[in-house]
Tab-separated table of C-alpha atoms and ligand atoms in Angstrom:
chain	number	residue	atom	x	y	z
A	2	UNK	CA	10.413	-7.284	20.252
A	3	UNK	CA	9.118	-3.623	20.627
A	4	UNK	CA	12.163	-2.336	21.723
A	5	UNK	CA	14.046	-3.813	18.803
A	6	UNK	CA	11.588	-2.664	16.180
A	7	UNK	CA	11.554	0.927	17.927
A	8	UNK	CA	15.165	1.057	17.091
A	9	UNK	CA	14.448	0.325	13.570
A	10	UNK	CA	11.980	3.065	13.472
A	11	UNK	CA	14.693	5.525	15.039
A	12	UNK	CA	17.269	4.397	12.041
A	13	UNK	CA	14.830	3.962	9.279
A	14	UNK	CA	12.343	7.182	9.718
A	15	UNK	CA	13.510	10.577	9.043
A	16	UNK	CA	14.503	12.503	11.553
A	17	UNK	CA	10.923	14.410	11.386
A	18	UNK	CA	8.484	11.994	12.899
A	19	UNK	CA	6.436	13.415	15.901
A	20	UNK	CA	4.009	11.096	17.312
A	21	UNK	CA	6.017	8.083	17.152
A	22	UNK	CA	7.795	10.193	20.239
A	23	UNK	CA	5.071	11.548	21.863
A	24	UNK	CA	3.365	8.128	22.130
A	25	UNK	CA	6.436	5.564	22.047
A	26	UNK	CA	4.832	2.536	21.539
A	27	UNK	CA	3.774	0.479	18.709
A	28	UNK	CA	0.407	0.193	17.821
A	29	UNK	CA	-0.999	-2.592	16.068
A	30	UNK	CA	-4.862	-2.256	16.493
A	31	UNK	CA	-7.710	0.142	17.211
A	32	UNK	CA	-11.228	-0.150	17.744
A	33	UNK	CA	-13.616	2.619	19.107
A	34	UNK	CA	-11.973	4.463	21.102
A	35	UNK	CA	-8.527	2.259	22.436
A	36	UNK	CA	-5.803	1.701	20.448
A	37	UNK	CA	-4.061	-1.365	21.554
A	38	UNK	CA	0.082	-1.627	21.372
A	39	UNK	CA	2.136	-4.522	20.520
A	40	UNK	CA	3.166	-5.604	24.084
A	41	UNK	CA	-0.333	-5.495	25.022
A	42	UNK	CA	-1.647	-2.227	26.738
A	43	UNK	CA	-4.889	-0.653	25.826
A	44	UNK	CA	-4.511	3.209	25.316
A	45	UNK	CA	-7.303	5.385	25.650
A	46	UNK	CA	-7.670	7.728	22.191
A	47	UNK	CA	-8.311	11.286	23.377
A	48	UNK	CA	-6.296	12.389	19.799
A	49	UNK	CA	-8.440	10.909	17.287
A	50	UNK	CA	-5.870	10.971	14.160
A	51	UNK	CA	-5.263	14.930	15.337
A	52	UNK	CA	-9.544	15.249	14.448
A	53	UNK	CA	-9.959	12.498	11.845
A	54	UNK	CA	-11.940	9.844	13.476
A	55	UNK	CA	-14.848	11.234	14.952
A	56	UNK	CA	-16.235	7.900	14.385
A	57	UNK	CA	-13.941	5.914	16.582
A	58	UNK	CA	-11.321	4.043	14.708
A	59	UNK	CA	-12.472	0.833	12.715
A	60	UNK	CA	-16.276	1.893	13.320
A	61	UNK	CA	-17.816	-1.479	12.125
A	62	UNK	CA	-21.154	0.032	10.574
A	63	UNK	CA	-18.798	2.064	8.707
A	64	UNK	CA	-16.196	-0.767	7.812
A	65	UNK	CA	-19.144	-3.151	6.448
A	66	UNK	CA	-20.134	-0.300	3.912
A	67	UNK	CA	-16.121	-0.455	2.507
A	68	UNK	CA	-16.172	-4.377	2.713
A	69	UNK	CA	-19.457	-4.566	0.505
A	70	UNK	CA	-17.923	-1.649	-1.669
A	71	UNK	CA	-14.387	-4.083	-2.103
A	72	UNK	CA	-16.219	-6.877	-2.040
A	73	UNK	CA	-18.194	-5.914	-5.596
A	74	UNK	CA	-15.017	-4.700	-7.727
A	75	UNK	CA	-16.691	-1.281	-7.829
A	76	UNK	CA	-13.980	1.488	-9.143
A	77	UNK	CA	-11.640	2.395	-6.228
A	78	UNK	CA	-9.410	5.031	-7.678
A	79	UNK	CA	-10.496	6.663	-11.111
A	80	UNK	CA	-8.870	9.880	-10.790
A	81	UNK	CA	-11.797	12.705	-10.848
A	82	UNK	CA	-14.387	10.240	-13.285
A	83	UNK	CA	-17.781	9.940	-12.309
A	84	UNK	CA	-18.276	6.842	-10.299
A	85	UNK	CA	-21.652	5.965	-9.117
A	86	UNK	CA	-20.016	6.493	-5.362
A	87	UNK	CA	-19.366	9.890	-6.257
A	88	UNK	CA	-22.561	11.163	-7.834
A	89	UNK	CA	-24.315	8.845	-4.868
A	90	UNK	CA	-21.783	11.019	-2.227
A	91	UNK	CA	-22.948	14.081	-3.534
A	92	UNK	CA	-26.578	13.738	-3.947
A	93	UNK	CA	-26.463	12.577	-0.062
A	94	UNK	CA	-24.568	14.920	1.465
A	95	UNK	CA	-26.871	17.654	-0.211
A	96	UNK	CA	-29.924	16.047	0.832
A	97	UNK	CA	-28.779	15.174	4.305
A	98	UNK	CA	-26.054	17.774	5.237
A	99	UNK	CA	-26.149	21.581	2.949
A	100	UNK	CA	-30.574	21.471	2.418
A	101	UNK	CA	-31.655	20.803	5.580
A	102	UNK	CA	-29.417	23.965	6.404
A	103	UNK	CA	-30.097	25.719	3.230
A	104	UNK	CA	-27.172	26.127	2.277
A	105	UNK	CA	-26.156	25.500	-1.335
A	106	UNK	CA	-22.391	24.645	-2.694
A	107	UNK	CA	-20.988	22.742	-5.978
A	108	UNK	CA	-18.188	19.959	-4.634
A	109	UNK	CA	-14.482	20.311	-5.880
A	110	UNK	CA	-12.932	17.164	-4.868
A	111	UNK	CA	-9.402	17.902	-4.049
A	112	UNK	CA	-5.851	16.010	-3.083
A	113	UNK	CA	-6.190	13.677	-0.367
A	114	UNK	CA	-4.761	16.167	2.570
A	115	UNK	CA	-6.101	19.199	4.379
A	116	UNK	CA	-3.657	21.614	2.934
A	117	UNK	CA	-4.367	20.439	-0.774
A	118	UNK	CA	-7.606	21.688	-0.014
A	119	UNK	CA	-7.077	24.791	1.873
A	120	UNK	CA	-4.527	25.346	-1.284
A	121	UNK	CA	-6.970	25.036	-4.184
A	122	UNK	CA	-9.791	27.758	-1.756
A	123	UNK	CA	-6.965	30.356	-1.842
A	124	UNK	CA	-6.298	29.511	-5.370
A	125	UNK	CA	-10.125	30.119	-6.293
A	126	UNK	CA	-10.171	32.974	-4.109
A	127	UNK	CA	-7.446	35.056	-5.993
A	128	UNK	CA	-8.601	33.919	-9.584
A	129	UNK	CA	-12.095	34.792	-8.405
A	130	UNK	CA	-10.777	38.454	-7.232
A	131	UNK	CA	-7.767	38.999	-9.399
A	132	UNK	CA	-6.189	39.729	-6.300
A	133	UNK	CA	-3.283	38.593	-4.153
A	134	UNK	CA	-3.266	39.078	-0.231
A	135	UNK	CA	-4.945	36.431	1.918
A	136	UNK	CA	-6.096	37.925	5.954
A	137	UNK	CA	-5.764	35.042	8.173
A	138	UNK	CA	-5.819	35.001	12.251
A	139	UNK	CA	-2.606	34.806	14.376
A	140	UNK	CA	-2.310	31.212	15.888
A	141	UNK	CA	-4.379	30.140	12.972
A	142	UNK	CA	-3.275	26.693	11.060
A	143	UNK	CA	-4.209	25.969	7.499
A	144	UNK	CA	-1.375	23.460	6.646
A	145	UNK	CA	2.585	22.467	5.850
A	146	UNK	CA	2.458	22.941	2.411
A	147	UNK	CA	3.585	26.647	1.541
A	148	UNK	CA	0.165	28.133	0.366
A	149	UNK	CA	-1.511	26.939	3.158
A	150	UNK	CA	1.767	27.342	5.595
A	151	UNK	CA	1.688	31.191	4.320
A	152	UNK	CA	-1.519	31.942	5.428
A	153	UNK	CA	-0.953	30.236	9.234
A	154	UNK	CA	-0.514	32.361	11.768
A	155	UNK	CA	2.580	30.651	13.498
A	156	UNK	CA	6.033	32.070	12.732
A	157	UNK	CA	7.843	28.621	14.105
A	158	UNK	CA	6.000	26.863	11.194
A	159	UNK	CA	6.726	29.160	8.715
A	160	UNK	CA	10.295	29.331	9.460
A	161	UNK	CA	11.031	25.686	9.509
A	162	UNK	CA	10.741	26.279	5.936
A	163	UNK	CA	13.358	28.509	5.570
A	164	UNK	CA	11.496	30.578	2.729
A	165	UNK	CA	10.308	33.982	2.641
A	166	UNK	CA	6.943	33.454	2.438
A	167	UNK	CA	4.338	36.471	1.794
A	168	UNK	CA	1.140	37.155	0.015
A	169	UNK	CA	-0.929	36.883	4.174
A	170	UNK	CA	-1.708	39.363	6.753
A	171	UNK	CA	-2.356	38.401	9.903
A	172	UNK	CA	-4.886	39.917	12.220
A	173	UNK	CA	-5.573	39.486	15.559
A	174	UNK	CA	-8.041	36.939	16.744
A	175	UNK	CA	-10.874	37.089	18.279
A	176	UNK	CA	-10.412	39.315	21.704
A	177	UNK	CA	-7.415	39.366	20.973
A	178	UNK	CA	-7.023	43.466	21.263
A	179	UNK	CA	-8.649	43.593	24.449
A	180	UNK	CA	-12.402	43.470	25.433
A	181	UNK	CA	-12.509	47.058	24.355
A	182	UNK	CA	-11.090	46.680	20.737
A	183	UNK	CA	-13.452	44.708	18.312
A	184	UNK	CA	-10.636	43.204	15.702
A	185	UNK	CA	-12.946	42.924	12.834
A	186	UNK	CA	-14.308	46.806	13.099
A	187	UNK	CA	-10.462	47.295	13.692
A	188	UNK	CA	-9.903	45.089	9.905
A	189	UNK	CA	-12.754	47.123	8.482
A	190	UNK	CA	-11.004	50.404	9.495
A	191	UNK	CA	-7.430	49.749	7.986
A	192	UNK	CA	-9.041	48.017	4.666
A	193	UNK	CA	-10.595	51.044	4.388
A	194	UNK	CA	-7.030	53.591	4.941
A	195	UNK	CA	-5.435	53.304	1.958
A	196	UNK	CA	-2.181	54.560	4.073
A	197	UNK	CA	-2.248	51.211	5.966
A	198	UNK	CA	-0.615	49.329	3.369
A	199	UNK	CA	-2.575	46.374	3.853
A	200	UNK	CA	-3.866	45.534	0.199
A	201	UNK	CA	-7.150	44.241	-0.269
A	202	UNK	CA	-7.593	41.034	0.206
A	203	UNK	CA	-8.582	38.326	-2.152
A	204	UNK	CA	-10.255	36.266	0.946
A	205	UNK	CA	-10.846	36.101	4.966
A	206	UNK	CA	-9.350	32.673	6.180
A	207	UNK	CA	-10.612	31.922	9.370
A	208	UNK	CA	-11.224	28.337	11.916
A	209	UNK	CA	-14.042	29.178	14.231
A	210	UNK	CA	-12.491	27.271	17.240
A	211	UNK	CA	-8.441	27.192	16.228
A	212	UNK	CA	-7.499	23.980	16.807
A	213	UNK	CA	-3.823	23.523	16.351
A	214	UNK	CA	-3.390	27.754	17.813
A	215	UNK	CA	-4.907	26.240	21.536
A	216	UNK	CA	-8.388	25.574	21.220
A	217	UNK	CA	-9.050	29.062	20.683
A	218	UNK	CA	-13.410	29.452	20.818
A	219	UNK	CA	-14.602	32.762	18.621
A	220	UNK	CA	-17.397	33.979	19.270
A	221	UNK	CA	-20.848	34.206	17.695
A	222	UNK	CA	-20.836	37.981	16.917
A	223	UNK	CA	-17.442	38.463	15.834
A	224	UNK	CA	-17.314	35.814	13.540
A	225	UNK	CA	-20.567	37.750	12.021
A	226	UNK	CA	-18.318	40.852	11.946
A	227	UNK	CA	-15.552	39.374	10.403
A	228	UNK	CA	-18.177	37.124	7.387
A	229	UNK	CA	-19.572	41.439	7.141
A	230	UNK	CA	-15.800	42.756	6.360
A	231	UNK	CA	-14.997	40.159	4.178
A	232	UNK	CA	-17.936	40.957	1.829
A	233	UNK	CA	-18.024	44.536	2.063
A	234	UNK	CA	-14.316	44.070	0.772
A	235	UNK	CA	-15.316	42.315	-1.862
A	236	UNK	CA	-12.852	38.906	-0.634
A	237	UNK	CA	-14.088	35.389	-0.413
A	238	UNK	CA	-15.533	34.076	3.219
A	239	UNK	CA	-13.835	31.240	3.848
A	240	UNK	CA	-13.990	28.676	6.793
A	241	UNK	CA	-11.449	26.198	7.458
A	242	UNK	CA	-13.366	23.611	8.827
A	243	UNK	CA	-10.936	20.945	8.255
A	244	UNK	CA	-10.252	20.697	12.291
A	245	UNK	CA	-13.794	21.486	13.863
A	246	UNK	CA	-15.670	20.287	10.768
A	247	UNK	CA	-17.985	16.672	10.629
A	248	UNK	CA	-19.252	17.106	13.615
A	249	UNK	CA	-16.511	18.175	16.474
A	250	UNK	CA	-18.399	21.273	17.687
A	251	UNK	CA	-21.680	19.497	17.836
A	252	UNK	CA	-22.714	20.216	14.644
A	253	UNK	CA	-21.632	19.305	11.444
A	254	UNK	CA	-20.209	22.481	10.534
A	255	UNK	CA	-18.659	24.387	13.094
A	256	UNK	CA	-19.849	27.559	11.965
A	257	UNK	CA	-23.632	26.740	12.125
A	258	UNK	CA	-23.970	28.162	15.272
A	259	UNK	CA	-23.206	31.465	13.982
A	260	UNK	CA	-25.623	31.575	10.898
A	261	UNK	CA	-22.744	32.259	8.990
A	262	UNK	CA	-22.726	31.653	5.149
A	263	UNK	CA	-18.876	30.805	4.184
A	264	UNK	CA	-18.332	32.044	0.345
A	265	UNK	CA	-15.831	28.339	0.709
A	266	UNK	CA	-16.041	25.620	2.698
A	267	UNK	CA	-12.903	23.758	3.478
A	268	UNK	CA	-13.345	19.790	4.407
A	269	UNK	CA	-11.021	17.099	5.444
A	270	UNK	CA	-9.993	15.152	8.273
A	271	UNK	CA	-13.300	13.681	9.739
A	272	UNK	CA	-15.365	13.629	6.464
A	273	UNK	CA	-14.492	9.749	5.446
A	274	UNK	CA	-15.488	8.976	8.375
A	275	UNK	CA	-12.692	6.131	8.589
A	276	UNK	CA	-9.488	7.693	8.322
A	277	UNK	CA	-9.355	7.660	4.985
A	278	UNK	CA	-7.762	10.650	2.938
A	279	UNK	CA	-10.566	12.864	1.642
A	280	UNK	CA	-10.954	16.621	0.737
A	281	UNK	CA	-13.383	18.755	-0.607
A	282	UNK	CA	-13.671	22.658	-1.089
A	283	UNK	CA	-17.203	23.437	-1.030
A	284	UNK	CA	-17.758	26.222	-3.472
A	285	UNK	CA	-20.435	29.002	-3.544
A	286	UNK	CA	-21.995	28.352	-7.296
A	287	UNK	CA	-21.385	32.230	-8.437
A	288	UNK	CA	-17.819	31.596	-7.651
A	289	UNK	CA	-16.702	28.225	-9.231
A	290	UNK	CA	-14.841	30.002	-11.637
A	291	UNK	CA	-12.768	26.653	-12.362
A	292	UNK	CA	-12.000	25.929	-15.988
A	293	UNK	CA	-11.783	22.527	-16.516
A	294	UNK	CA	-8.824	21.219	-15.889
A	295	UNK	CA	-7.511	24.064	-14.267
A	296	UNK	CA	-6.898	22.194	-10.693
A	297	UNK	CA	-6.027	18.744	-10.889
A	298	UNK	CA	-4.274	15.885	-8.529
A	299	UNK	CA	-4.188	12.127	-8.747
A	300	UNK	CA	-5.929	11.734	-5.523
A	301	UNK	CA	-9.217	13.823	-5.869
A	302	UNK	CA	-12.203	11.739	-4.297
A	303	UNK	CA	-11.105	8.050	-3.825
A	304	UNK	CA	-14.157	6.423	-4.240
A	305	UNK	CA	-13.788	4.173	-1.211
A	306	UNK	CA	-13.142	7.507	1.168
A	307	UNK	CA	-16.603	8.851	-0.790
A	308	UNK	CA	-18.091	5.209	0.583
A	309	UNK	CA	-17.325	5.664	3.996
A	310	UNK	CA	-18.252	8.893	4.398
A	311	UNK	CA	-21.073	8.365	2.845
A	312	UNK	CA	-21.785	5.718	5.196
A	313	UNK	CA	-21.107	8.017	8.091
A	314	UNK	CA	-23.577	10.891	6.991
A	315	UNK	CA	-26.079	7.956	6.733
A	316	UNK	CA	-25.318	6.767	9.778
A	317	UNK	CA	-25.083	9.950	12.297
A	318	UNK	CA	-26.629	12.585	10.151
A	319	UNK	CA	-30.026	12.010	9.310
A	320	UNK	CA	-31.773	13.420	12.359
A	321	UNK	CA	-30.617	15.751	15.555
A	322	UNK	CA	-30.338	12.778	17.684
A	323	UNK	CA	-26.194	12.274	17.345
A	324	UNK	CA	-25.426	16.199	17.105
A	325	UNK	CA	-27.550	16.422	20.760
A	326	UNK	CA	-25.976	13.232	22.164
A	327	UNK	CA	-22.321	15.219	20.918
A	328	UNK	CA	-23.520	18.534	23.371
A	329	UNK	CA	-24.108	16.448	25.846
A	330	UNK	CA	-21.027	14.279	26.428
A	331	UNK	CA	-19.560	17.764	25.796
A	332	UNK	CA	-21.192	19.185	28.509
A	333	UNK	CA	-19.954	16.308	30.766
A	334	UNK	CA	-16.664	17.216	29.340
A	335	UNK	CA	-16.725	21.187	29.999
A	336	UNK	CA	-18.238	20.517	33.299
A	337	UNK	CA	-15.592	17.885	34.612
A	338	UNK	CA	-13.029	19.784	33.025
A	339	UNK	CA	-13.429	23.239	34.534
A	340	UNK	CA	-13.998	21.222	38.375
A	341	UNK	CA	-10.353	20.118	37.569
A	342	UNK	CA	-9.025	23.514	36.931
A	343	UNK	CA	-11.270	25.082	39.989
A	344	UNK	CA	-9.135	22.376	42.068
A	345	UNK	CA	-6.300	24.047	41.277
A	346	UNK	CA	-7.077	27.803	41.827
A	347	UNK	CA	-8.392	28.276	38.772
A	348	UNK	CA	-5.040	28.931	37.556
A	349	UNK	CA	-5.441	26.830	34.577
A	350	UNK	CA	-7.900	28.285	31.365
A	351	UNK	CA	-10.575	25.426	30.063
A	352	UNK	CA	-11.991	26.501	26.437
A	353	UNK	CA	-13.801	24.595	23.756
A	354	UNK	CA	-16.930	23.975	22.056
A	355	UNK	CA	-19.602	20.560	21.248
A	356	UNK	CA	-16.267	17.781	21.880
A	357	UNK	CA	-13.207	20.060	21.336
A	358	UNK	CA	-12.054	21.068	24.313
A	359	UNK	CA	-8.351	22.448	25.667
A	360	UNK	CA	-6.884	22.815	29.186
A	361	UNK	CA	-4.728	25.432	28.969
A	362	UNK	CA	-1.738	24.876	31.257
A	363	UNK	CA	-0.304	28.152	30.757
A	364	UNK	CA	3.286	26.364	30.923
A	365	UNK	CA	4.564	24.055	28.391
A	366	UNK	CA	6.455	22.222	31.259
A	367	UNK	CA	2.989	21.340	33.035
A	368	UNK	CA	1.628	20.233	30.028
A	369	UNK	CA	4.528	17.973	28.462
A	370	UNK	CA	4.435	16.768	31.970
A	371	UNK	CA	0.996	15.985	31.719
A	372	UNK	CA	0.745	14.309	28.907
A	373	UNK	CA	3.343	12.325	29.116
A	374	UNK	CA	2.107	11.116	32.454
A	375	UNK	CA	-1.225	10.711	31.249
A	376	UNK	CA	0.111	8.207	28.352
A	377	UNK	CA	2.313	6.248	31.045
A	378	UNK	CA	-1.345	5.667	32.514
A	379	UNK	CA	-2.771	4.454	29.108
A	380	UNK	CA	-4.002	7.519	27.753
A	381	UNK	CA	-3.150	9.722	24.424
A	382	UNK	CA	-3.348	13.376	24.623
A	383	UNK	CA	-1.816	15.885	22.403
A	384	UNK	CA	-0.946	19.478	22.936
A	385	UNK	CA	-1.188	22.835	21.066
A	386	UNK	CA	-1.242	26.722	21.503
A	387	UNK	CA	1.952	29.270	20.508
A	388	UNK	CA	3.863	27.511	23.036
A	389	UNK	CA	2.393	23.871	23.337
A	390	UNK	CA	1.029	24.769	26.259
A	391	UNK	CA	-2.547	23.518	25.812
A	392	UNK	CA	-3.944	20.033	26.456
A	393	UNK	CA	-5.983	19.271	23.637
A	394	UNK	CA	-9.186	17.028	23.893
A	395	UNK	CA	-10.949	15.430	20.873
A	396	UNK	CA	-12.276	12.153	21.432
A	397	UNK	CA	-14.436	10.226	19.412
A	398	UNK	CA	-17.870	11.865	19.187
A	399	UNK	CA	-19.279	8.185	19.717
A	400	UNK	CA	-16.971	7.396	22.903
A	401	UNK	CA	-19.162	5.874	25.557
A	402	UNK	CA	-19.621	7.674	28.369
A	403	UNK	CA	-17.256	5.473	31.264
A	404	UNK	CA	-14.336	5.612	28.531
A	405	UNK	CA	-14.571	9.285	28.176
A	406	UNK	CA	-14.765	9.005	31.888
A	407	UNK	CA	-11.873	6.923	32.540
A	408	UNK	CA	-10.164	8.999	30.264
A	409	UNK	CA	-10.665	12.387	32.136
A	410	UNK	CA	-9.711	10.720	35.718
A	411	UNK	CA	-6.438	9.715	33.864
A	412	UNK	CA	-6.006	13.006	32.754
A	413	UNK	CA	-6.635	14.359	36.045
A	414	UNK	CA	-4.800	12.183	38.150
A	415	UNK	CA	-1.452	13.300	35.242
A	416	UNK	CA	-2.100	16.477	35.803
A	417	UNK	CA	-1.644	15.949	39.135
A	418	UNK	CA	1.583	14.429	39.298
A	419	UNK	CA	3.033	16.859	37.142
A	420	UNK	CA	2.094	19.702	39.487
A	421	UNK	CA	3.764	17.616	42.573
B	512	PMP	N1	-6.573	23.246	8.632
B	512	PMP	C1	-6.758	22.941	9.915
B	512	PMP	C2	-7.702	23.754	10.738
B	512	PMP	C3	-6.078	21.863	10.499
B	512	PMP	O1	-6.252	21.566	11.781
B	512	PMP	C4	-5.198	21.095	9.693
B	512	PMP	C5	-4.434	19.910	10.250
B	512	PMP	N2	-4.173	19.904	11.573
B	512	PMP	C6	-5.033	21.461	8.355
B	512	PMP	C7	-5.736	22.536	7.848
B	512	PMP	C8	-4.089	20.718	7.444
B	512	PMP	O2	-4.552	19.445	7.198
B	512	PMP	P1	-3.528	18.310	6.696
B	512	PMP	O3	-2.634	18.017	7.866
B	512	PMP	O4	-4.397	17.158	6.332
B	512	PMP	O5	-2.817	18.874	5.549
């Protein structure tokens, strides 16, 4: 029967679909971490929905909070009116997430997908400044749609859309210029030349680990450096934490390590905790200069994606205990990793931070090799980097420690075939 359904997928879907062939197989159920397919095999999840279920897929403590919420009629969709799910999502994630690091936002619900969100923070950002030009990172990703796809540091991407997009600048990334050339004293200096024809920016975009650009890690002081030029310009800080948000780098913002205070706060992915489309931009109070009205979207906090995360926050956020318990796997990761690549010479780069990690290949051969192998052997990797030449690690933050196990000797034992 798979076969014959495959075919239908092949005749029905656009031409576009991706992970349908990276992963051909059909998959009918999930739970934790394994996905199982129709004919029966169990793949390990090392892709999480590309970052989305830190949680493990179908987490039950988090599916009995959206049964209750179903079971009682309460208001699913109800475009942006107060629902006691919303208020209740708000009032929590203050107490629980943005006061116990003092840090203090207003919530703008926005459409259901990364980009909507990453689109309504550069919207903000230019009404806020009156101005136009947004610095973002090379290899950065902020989204398909063409706000978001503007300000992403990949030229493929922004091709594929066949218009001229502009309104960005793109700066090197972190180390980028050499160990010698700091790239945000090196943004500071041509802000400041008028001759450099770079116009002032209306915000900084940055990830603090790019995900989709290779698992790139910055680092503590230059992200400092870059949060300094971004308000001596007067431009918005903003961090896209749509990727490494919720948890991935061991904390629930990625950019807590780095005492950083983001101007916006970009959210998605992870943050329903179930897979369920939610976005937020979280919003410095002195710069919600939204008009009511002025940003709408049918989609804008579904109440039963407000539920679950809500239920997830609860869940994993109160104390330290889960954040530590995410270093540590990660540790186990890094470590296990890095004895792979010191196997082979050291000829291979391992990078990441908390449970984001990539093994970078340094050909796109090895790694298509590699992961295709590793599926084969019942496990789903994906790649990134410029050239897809990255193995990219996110699996569930609550993954048990044999499957994340089992997962890396699968890995390994792919990797090894592909070098044969
Ligand atoms: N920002 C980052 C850092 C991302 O990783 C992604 C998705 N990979 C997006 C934005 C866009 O999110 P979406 O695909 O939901 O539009």
């Amino acid at each position: 029967n798979t076969p014959r359904k495959m075919q239908a997928l092949d005749a029905l879907e656009s031409n576009v679909r991706s992970y349908s062939r990276s992963f051909p197989a059909i998959f009918s159920r999930a739970r934790g971490s394994i996905m199982l397919t129709e004919d029966g095999r169990n793949v390990v999840d090392f892709l999480s929905g590309a970052g989305t279920l830190n949680y493990g897929h179908n987490n039950h403590r988090i599916k009995a909070a959206i049964a209750d919420y179903l079971e009682s009629d309460a208001v699913v969709h109800g475009l942006d009116m107060a629902t006691p799910a919303k208020i209740d999502f708000m009032e929590l994630f203050n107490s629980v997430i943005l006061a116990k690091r003092n840090l203090e936002y207003r919530f703008q619900f926005t459409g259901p997908t990364g980009a909507n969100a990453i689109e309504a923070a550069i919207k903000l950002a230019r009404k806020v400044t009156g101005r136009q030009n947004i610095i973002s990172f090379t290899n950065g990703y902020h989204g398909m749609s063409l706000g978001a796809m503007a300000a992403s540091g990949n030229r493929a991407y922004r091709t594929a859309s066949g218009v001229a997009l502009s309104g960005a600048t793109f700066m090197p990334y972190d180390g980028y210029l050499g160990p010698d050339v700091d790239t945000a004293d090196y943004l500071q200096k041509v802000l400041a030349d008028e001759s450099s024809g770079i116009d002032c920016p209306a915000a900084i975009l940055v990830e603090t680990v790019q995900g989709e650009g290779g698992i790139n890690v910055a680092g503590r002081e230059w992200l400092q450096s870059v949060q300094a030029v971004a308000n001596s310009a007067g431009a918005l800080f903003i961090v896209d934490d749509v990727q490494m948000g919720c948890g991935r780098t061991g904390h629930f913002f990625s950019f807590e390590f780095a005492n950083l205070s983001p101007d916006l706060v970009v959210l998605s992915k992870s943050l329903s905790g179930y897979g369920l489309p939610l976005s937020m931009v979280l919003i410095k109070k002195e710069f919600d200069a939204w008009q009511p009205g002025e940003h709408t979207g049918t989609f804008r906090g579904n109440n039963l994606a407000l539920v679950s995360a809500m239920a997830a926050i609860d869940l994993y956020w109160r104390d330290e205990t889960f954040a530590q318990e995410v270093l540590r796997l990660g540790e186990f990761m890094r470590r296990r990793l890095e004895t792979v690549a010191v196997k082979h010479g050291n000829s291979f780069a391992v990078r990441g931070r908390g449970m984001a990690f990539g093994f970078d290949c340094q050909m796109p051969e090895i790694a298509a090799a590699t992961t295709r192998g590793a599926f084969e052997k019942g496990l789903m990797v994906e790649r990134c980097g410029p050239v897809d030449q990255v193995v990219k690690f996110l699996p569930a933050l609550t993954i048990d420690f044999e499957t994340l196990d089992h997962g890396l000797e699968i890995f390994e034992q792919a990797l090894n075939e592909a070098l044969k």
